[in-house]
PDB file of C-alpha atoms in Angstrom:
ATOM      1  CA  MET A   1       4.841  34.207 -19.211  1.00  0.00           C
ATOM      2  CA  ASN A   2       4.236  37.294 -20.702  1.00  0.00           C
ATOM      3  CA  ALA A   3       4.388  39.719 -17.973  1.00  0.00           C
ATOM      4  CA  ILE A   4       6.891  38.964 -17.232  1.00  0.00           C
ATOM      5  CA  ASN A   5       8.563  39.542 -20.315  1.00  0.00           C
ATOM      6  CA  ASP A   6      11.888  38.801 -19.934  1.00  0.00           C
ATOM      7  CA  PRO A   7      14.109  35.666 -22.203  1.00  0.00           C
ATOM      8  CA  ASN A   8      15.466  34.416 -18.692  1.00  0.00           C
ATOM      9  CA  PHE A   9      12.188  33.354 -17.614  1.00  0.00           C
ATOM     10  CA  GLN A  10      10.673  30.788 -18.459  1.00  0.00           C
ATOM     11  CA  LEU A  11       8.472  27.718 -17.626  1.00  0.00           C
ATOM     12  CA  MET A  12       8.260  24.353 -16.682  1.00  0.00           C
ATOM     13  CA  VAL A  13       5.946  21.709 -18.100  1.00  0.00           C
ATOM     14  CA  ASP A  14       4.834  19.014 -15.242  1.00  0.00           C
ATOM     15  CA  PHE A  15       2.575  17.264 -15.706  1.00  0.00           C
ATOM     16  CA  TYR A  16       2.473  14.620 -12.952  1.00  0.00           C
ATOM     17  CA  HIS A  17       0.298  17.992 -11.580  1.00  0.00           C
ATOM     18  CA  LEU A  18      -0.692  19.478 -14.582  1.00  0.00           C
ATOM     19  CA  ALA A  19      -3.635  16.022 -14.477  1.00  0.00           C
ATOM     20  CA  SER A  20      -3.531  16.324 -10.978  1.00  0.00           C
ATOM     21  CA  VAL A  21      -5.815  19.719 -11.731  1.00  0.00           C
ATOM     22  CA  LYS A  22      -7.284  18.645 -14.769  1.00  0.00           C
ATOM     23  CA  GLU A  23      -5.383  21.174 -16.951  1.00  0.00           C
ATOM     24  CA  ASP A  24      -6.969  21.066 -20.395  1.00  0.00           C
ATOM     25  CA  PRO A  25      -3.344  20.135 -22.271  1.00  0.00           C
ATOM     26  CA  ALA A  26      -4.213  22.740 -25.154  1.00  0.00           C
ATOM     27  CA  ILE A  27      -2.344  25.342 -21.909  1.00  0.00           C
ATOM     28  CA  ILE A  28      -0.340  23.371 -24.066  1.00  0.00           C
ATOM     29  CA  LEU A  29      -0.493  25.999 -26.883  1.00  0.00           C
ATOM     30  CA  ARG A  30      -0.378  29.013 -25.498  1.00  0.00           C
ATOM     31  CA  ALA A  31       2.572  28.551 -23.516  1.00  0.00           C
ATOM     32  CA  ARG A  32       4.252  26.987 -26.838  1.00  0.00           C
ATOM     33  CA  ASP A  33       7.520  29.852 -26.654  1.00  0.00           C
ATOM     34  CA  HIS A  34       7.509  30.144 -23.091  1.00  0.00           C
ATOM     35  CA  ILE A  35       8.807  26.135 -22.189  1.00  0.00           C
ATOM     36  CA  ARG A  36      11.984  24.742 -21.447  1.00  0.00           C
ATOM     37  CA  HIS A  37      11.331  21.542 -19.886  1.00  0.00           C
ATOM     38  CA  LEU A  38       8.801  19.134 -18.392  1.00  0.00           C
ATOM     39  CA  HIS A  39       8.870  16.897 -15.902  1.00  0.00           C
ATOM     40  CA  MET A  40       6.009  13.302 -16.475  1.00  0.00           C
ATOM     41  CA  ALA A  41       5.360  11.169 -14.167  1.00  0.00           C
ATOM     42  CA  ASN A  42       2.288   8.885 -13.650  1.00  0.00           C
ATOM     43  CA  PRO A  43      -0.544  10.909 -11.598  1.00  0.00           C
ATOM     44  CA  GLU A  44      -2.343   7.558 -10.945  1.00  0.00           C
ATOM     45  CA  GLY A  45       0.335   7.242  -7.712  1.00  0.00           C
ATOM     46  CA  ARG A  46       2.973   9.603  -8.819  1.00  0.00           C
ATOM     47  CA  ILE A  47       5.206   6.574 -11.283  1.00  0.00           C
ATOM     48  CA  PHE A  48       7.323   6.275 -13.495  1.00  0.00           C
ATOM     49  CA  PRO A  49       5.270   6.122 -17.654  1.00  0.00           C
ATOM     50  CA  ARG A  50       5.424   2.919 -18.409  1.00  0.00           C
ATOM     51  CA  THR A  51       2.306   2.039 -20.868  1.00  0.00           C
ATOM     52  CA  PRO A  52       0.939   4.459 -22.939  1.00  0.00           C
ATOM     53  CA  THR A  53      -2.276   2.573 -21.856  1.00  0.00           C
ATOM     54  CA  GLU A  54      -1.890   2.979 -18.704  1.00  0.00           C
ATOM     55  CA  TYR A  55      -2.623   7.180 -18.539  1.00  0.00           C
ATOM     56  CA  ASP A  56      -4.247   9.302 -20.999  1.00  0.00           C
ATOM     57  CA  TYR A  57      -1.306  10.671 -21.834  1.00  0.00           C
ATOM     58  CA  GLN A  58      -2.226  11.099 -25.192  1.00  0.00           C
ATOM     59  CA  PRO A  59      -4.165  15.011 -25.822  1.00  0.00           C
ATOM     60  CA  PHE A  60      -0.793  16.184 -23.518  1.00  0.00           C
ATOM     61  CA  PHE A  61       2.366  14.596 -26.204  1.00  0.00           C
ATOM     62  CA  ALA A  62      -0.254  15.516 -28.792  1.00  0.00           C
ATOM     63  CA  ALA A  63       0.034  19.246 -27.864  1.00  0.00           C
ATOM     64  CA  LEU A  64       3.299  18.691 -27.811  1.00  0.00           C
ATOM     65  CA  ARG A  65       3.298  17.051 -31.177  1.00  0.00           C
ATOM     66  CA  THR A  66       1.941  20.836 -32.264  1.00  0.00           C
ATOM     67  CA  ILE A  67       3.858  22.742 -31.306  1.00  0.00           C
ATOM     68  CA  GLY A  68       7.265  20.623 -32.064  1.00  0.00           C
ATOM     69  CA  TYR A  69       8.779  20.424 -28.541  1.00  0.00           C
ATOM     70  CA  SER A  70      12.115  18.726 -28.576  1.00  0.00           C
ATOM     71  CA  GLY A  71      13.098  20.492 -25.190  1.00  0.00           C
ATOM     72  CA  ARG A  72      14.536  18.677 -21.800  1.00  0.00           C
ATOM     73  CA  ILE A  73      12.099  16.065 -20.227  1.00  0.00           C
ATOM     74  CA  SER A  74      12.698  14.273 -17.435  1.00  0.00           C
ATOM     75  CA  VAL A  75      10.616  11.417 -15.379  1.00  0.00           C
ATOM     76  CA  GLU A  76       9.492  13.001 -12.005  1.00  0.00           C
ATOM     77  CA  ALA A  77       8.392   9.938 -10.427  1.00  0.00           C
ATOM     78  CA  SER A  78       9.176   7.432  -7.687  1.00  0.00           C
ATOM     79  CA  THR A  79       9.748   3.513  -7.942  1.00  0.00           C
ATOM     80  CA  LYS A  80      10.701   0.655  -5.996  1.00  0.00           C
ATOM     81  CA  ASP A  81      12.204  -1.021  -8.655  1.00  0.00           C
ATOM     82  CA  LEU A  82      14.750   1.328 -11.275  1.00  0.00           C
ATOM     83  CA  PRO A  83      16.078  -0.849 -13.576  1.00  0.00           C
ATOM     84  CA  GLY A  84      12.512  -1.560 -14.335  1.00  0.00           C
ATOM     85  CA  ASP A  85      10.899   0.855 -14.826  1.00  0.00           C
ATOM     86  CA  ALA A  86      13.205   3.104 -16.555  1.00  0.00           C
ATOM     87  CA  PRO A  87      13.212   1.977 -19.991  1.00  0.00           C
ATOM     88  CA  PRO A  88       9.300   2.014 -20.407  1.00  0.00           C
ATOM     89  CA  ALA A  89       9.663   5.184 -18.972  1.00  0.00           C
ATOM     90  CA  ILE A  90      12.237   6.222 -21.655  1.00  0.00           C
ATOM     91  CA  ALA A  91      10.092   4.086 -24.794  1.00  0.00           C
ATOM     92  CA  LEU A  92       6.853   5.206 -23.995  1.00  0.00           C
ATOM     93  CA  LEU A  93       8.497   9.225 -23.757  1.00  0.00           C
ATOM     94  CA  ARG A  94      10.345   7.494 -27.428  1.00  0.00           C
ATOM     95  CA  SER A  95       7.045   6.706 -29.068  1.00  0.00           C
ATOM     96  CA  ALA A  96       5.559   9.644 -27.639  1.00  0.00           C
ATOM     97  CA  PHE A  97       7.009  12.115 -29.756  1.00  0.00           C
ATOM     98  CA  ARG A  98       7.194  10.253 -33.283  1.00  0.00           C
TER      99      ARG A  98
END
């Protein structure tokens, strides 16, 4: 990220991939100045995240709170029930930053 050294080249963190390869969420602390967007999904099935107990999201959210992340987040996941899955996903993401 620093090797590019161009303000127009920044980072998007994809939680599904971060969790899939078992990357330590502490990498967020190193990348703090370059993170501009997050993609979220429950890595177990790449589905909408719904509850804080369905997966261990806490280390990820803790790292984001530590850096004071307040940028964009999008859910990049599959669903068969958008009206049913979207509200709990939004509530989960909102509560993660309180």
